[in-house]
GROMACS .gro file of C-alpha atoms in nm:
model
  247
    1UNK     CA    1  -3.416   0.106   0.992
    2UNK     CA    2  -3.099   0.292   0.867
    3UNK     CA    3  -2.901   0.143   1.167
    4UNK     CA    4  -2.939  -0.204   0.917
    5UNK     CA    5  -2.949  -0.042   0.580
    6UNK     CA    6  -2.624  -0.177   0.445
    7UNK     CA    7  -2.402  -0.466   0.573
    8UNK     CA    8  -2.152  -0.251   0.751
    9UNK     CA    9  -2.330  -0.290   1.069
   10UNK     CA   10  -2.348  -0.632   1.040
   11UNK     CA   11  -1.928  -0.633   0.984
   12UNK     CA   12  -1.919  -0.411   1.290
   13UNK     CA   13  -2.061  -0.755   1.476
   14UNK     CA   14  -1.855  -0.967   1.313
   15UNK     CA   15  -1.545  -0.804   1.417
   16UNK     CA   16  -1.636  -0.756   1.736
   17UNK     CA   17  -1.700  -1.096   1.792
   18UNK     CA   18  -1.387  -1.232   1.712
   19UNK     CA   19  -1.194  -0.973   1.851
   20UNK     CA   20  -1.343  -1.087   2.168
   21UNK     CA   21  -1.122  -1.388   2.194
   22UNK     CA   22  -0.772  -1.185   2.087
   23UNK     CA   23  -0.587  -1.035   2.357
   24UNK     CA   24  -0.626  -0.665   2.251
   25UNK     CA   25  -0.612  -0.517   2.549
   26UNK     CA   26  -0.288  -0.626   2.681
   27UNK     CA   27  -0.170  -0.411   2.392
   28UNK     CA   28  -0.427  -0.106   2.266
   29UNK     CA   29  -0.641   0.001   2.591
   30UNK     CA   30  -0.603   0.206   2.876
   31UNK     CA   31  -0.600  -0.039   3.117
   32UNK     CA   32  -0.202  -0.146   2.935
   33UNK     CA   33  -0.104   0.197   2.962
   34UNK     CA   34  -0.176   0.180   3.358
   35UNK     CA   35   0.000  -0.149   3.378
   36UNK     CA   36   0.279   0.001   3.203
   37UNK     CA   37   0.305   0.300   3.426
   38UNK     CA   38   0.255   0.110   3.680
   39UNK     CA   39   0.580  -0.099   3.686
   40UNK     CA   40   0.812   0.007   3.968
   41UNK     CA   41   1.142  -0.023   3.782
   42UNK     CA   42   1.280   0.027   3.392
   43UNK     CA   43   1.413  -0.338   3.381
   44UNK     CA   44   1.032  -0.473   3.482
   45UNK     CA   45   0.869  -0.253   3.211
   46UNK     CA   46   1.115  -0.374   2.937
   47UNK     CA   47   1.047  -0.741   3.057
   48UNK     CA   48   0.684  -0.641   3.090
   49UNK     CA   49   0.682  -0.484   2.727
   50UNK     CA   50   0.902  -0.814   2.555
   51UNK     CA   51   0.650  -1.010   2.685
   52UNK     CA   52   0.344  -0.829   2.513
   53UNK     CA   53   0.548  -0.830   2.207
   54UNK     CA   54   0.588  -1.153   2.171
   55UNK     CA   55   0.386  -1.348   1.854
   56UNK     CA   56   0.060  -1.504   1.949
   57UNK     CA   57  -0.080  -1.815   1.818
   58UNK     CA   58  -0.428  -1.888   1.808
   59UNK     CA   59  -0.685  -2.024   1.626
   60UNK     CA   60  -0.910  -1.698   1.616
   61UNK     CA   61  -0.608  -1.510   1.334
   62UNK     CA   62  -0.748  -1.810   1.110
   63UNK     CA   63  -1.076  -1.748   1.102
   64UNK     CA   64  -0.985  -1.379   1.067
   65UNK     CA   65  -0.845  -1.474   0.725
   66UNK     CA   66  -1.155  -1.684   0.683
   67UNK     CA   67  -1.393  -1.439   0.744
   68UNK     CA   68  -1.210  -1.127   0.532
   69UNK     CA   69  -1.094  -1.363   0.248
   70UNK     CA   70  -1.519  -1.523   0.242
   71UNK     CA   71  -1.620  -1.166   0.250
   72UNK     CA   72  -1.430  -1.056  -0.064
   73UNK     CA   73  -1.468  -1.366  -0.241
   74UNK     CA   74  -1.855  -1.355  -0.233
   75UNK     CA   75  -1.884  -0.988  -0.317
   76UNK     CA   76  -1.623  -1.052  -0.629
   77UNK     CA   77  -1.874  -1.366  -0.714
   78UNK     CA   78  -2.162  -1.191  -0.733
   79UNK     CA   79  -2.056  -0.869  -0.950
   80UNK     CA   80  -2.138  -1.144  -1.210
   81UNK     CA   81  -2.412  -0.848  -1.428
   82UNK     CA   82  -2.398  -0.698  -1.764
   83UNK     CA   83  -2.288  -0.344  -1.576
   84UNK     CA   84  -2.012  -0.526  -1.451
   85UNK     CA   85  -1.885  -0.710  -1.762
   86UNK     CA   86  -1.995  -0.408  -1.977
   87UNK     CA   87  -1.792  -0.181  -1.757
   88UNK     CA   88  -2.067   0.065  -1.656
   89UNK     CA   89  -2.136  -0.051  -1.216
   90UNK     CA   90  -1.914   0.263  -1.115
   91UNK     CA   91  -2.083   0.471  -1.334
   92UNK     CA   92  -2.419   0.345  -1.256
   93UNK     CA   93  -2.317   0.402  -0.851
   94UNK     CA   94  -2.189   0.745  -0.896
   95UNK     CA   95  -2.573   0.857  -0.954
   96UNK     CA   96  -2.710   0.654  -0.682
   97UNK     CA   97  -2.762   0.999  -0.520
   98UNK     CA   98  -2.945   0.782  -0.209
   99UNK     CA   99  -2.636   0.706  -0.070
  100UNK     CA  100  -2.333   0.896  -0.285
  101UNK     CA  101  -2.095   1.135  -0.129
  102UNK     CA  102  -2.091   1.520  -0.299
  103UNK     CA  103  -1.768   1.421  -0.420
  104UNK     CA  104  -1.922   1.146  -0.644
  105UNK     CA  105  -2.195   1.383  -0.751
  106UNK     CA  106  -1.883   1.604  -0.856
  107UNK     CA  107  -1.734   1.306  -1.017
  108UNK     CA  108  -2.050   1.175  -1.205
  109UNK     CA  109  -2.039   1.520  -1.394
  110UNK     CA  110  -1.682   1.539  -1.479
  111UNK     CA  111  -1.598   1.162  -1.541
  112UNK     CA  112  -1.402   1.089  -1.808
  113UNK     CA  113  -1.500   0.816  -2.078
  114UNK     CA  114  -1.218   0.588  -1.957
  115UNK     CA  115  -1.294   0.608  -1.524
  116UNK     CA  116  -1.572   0.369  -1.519
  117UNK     CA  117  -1.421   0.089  -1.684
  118UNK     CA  118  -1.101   0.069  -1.528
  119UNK     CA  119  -1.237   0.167  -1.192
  120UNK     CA  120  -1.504  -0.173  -1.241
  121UNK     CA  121  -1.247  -0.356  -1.388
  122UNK     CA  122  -0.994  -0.327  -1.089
  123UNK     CA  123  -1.263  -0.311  -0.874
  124UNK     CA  124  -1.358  -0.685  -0.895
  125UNK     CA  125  -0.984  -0.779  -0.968
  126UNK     CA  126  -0.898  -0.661  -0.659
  127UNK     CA  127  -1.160  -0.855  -0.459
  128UNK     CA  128  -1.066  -1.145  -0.612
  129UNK     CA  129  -0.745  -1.074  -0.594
  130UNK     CA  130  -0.731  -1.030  -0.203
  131UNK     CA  131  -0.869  -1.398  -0.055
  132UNK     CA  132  -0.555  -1.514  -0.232
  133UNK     CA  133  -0.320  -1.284  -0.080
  134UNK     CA  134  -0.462  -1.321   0.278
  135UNK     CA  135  -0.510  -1.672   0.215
  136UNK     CA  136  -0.111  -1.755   0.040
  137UNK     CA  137   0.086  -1.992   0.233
  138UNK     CA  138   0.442  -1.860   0.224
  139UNK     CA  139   0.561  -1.497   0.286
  140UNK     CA  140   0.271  -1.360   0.511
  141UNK     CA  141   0.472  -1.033   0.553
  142UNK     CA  142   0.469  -0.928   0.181
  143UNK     CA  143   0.159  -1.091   0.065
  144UNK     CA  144  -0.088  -0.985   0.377
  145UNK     CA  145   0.095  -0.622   0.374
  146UNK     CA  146  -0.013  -0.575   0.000
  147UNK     CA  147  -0.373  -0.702   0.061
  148UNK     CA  148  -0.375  -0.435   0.343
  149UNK     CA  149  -0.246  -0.177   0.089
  150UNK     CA  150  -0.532  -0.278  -0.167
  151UNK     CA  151  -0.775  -0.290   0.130
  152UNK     CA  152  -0.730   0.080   0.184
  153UNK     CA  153  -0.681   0.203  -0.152
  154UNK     CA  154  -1.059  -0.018  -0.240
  155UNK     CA  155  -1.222   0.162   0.094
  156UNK     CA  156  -1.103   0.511   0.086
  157UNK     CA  157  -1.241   0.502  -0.268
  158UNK     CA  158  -1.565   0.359  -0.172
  159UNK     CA  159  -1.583   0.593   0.173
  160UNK     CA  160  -1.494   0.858  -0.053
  161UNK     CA  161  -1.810   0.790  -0.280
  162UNK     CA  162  -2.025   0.618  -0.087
  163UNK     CA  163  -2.188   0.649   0.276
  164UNK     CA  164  -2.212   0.331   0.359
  165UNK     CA  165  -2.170   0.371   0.753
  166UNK     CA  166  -1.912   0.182   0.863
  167UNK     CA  167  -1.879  -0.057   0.636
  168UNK     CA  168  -1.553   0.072   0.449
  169UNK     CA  169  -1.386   0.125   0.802
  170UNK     CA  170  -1.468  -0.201   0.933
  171UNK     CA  171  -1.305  -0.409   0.646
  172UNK     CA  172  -0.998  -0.142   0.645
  173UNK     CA  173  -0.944  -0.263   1.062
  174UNK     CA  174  -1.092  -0.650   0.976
  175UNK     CA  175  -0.771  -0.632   0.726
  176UNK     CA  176  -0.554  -0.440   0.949
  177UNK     CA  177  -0.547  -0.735   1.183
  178UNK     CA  178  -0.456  -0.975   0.914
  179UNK     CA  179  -0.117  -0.789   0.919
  180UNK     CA  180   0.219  -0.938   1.024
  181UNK     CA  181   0.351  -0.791   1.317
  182UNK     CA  182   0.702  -0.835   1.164
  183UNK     CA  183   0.585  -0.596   0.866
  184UNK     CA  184   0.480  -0.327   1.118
  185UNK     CA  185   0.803  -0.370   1.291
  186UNK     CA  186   0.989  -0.310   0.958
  187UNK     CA  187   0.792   0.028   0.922
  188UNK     CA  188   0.849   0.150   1.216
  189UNK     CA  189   1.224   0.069   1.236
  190UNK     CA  190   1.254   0.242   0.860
  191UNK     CA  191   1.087   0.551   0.999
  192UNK     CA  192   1.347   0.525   1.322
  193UNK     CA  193   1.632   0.483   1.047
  194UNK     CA  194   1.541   0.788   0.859
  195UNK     CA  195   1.708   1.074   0.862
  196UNK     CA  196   1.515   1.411   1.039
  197UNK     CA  197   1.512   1.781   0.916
  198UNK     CA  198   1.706   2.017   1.175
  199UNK     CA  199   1.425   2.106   1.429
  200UNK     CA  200   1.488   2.501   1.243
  201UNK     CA  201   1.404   2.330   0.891
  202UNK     CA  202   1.139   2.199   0.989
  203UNK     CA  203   0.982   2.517   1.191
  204UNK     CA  204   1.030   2.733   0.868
  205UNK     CA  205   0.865   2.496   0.666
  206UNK     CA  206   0.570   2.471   0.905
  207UNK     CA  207   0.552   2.862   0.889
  208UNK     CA  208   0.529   2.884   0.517
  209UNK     CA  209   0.264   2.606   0.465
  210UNK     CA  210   0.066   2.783   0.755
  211UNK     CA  211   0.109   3.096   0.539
  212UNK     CA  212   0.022   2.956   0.252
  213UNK     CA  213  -0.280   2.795   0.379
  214UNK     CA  214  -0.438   3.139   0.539
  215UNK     CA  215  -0.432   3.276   0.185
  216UNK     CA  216  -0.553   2.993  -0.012
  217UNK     CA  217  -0.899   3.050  -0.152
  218UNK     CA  218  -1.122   2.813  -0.391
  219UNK     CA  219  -1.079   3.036  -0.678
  220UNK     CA  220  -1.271   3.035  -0.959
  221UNK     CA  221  -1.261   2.711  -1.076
  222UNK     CA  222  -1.296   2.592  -0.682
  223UNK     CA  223  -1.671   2.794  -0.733
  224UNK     CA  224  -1.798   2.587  -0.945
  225UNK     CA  225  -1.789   2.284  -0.716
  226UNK     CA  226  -2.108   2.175  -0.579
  227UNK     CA  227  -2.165   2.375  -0.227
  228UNK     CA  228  -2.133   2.081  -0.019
  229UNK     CA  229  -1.778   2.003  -0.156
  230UNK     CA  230  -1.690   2.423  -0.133
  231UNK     CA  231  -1.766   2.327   0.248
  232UNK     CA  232  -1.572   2.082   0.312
  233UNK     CA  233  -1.268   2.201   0.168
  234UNK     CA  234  -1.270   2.487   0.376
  235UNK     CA  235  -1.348   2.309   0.669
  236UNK     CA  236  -1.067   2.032   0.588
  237UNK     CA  237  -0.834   2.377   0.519
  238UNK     CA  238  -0.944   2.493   0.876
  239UNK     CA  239  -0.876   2.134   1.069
  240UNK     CA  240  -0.455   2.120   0.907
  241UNK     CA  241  -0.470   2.493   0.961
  242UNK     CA  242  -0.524   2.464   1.294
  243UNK     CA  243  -0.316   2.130   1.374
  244UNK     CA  244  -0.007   2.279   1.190
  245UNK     CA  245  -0.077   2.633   1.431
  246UNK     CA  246  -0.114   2.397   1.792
  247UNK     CA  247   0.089   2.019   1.689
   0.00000   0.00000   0.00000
């Protein structure tokens, strides 16, 4: 059964279940957006939205952290082989062409000498490294914020490699909850801070990246990519073509 093939639907599970007992939905469903709208004045909304805001406390964020910082820890215990000390498990995966991406078939023919041992080597660094950072007692908002950081860079190179159904996706939102509100606060008030392009600058630059993107072509060094990676560059061309045309 493909469904079970790989452990990502087994995460899938796991994340549902303990979301189960966190209060998303007063926050990211529909039914908060109706509540919202539903408020008959601006002072009750504001009240309404303080109160969603404010931190919650429960016993289900720890075994969160449990569960992601058990889940790294085991798979950084177990890439305990002679690939993985020798430096060659990246390699080796690249030509697993059962369950590789086009992209790592691309890769596999073009690595250099140097990519599989540094990609194996921070690899399992990093998933050791993580259970500490989720797991550190003092400055949550720095140390969980990095292990989110290292969480997506690990993921998006695995999804980019590897179909693993949703396994990389899974651990990217199992992490995303392990991060401070207070760090996505500081985000978003940085991006409120920043200063914005003149509505004019940033229409003209819009215009020339649409123009440059109608008369981009592979090329001929695009044509020797494998067919299935000509494809989706085109199509990927097509989907910011068209968002930059109707966003």
């Amino acid at each position: 059964n493909l469904f079970f093939e790989d452990g990502g639907t087994s995460l899938v599970l796991i994340l549902l279940t303990w979301t189960v007992v966190l209060p998303l939905a007063d926050r990211f469903s529909l039914d908060a957006l109706r509540r919202d709208a539903a408020q008959s004045t601006l002072k009750a909304r504001v009240a309404a939205r303080a109160e969603a805001q404010k931190p919650l406390v429960t016993l289900a964020g720890l075994a969160i952290l449990l569960q992601a910082a058990l889940i790294y820890w085991l798979n950084a215990a177990h890439k305990n082989g002679g690939t993985w000390r020798g430096g060659d498990a990246v390699h080796l995966v690249l030509w697993q062409h059962r369950v590789n991406t086009p992209f790592a078939h691309w890769l596999a023919l073009h690595e250099p000498t140097w990519f599989s041992p540094l990609a194996t080597w921070l690899t399992k660094r990093t998933e050791f490294v993580l259970p500490v950072l989720l797991l550190w007692p003092t400055h949550p908002k720095q140390t969980r914020s990095l292990a989110f950081v290292l969480a997506v860079l690990l993921h998006g190179g695995i999804a980019l490699t590897l179909t693993l159904g949703p396994f990389s996706y899974a651990m990217i939102c199992l992490l995303w909850l392990a991060v401070p509100g207070e760090a996505l606060d500081s985000v978003l008030g940085a991006l409120r801070r920043a200063p914005r392009a003149p509505d004019w600058r940033l229409a003209r630059l819009r215009a020339r990246a649409v123009r440059a993107l109608r008369r981009w072509r592979l090329g001929a060094r695009g044509s020797r990519l494998p067919p299935a990676v000509q494809g989706r560059l085109v199509t990927l061309r097509e989907a910011v073509l068209v968002y930059m045309v109707f966003v």
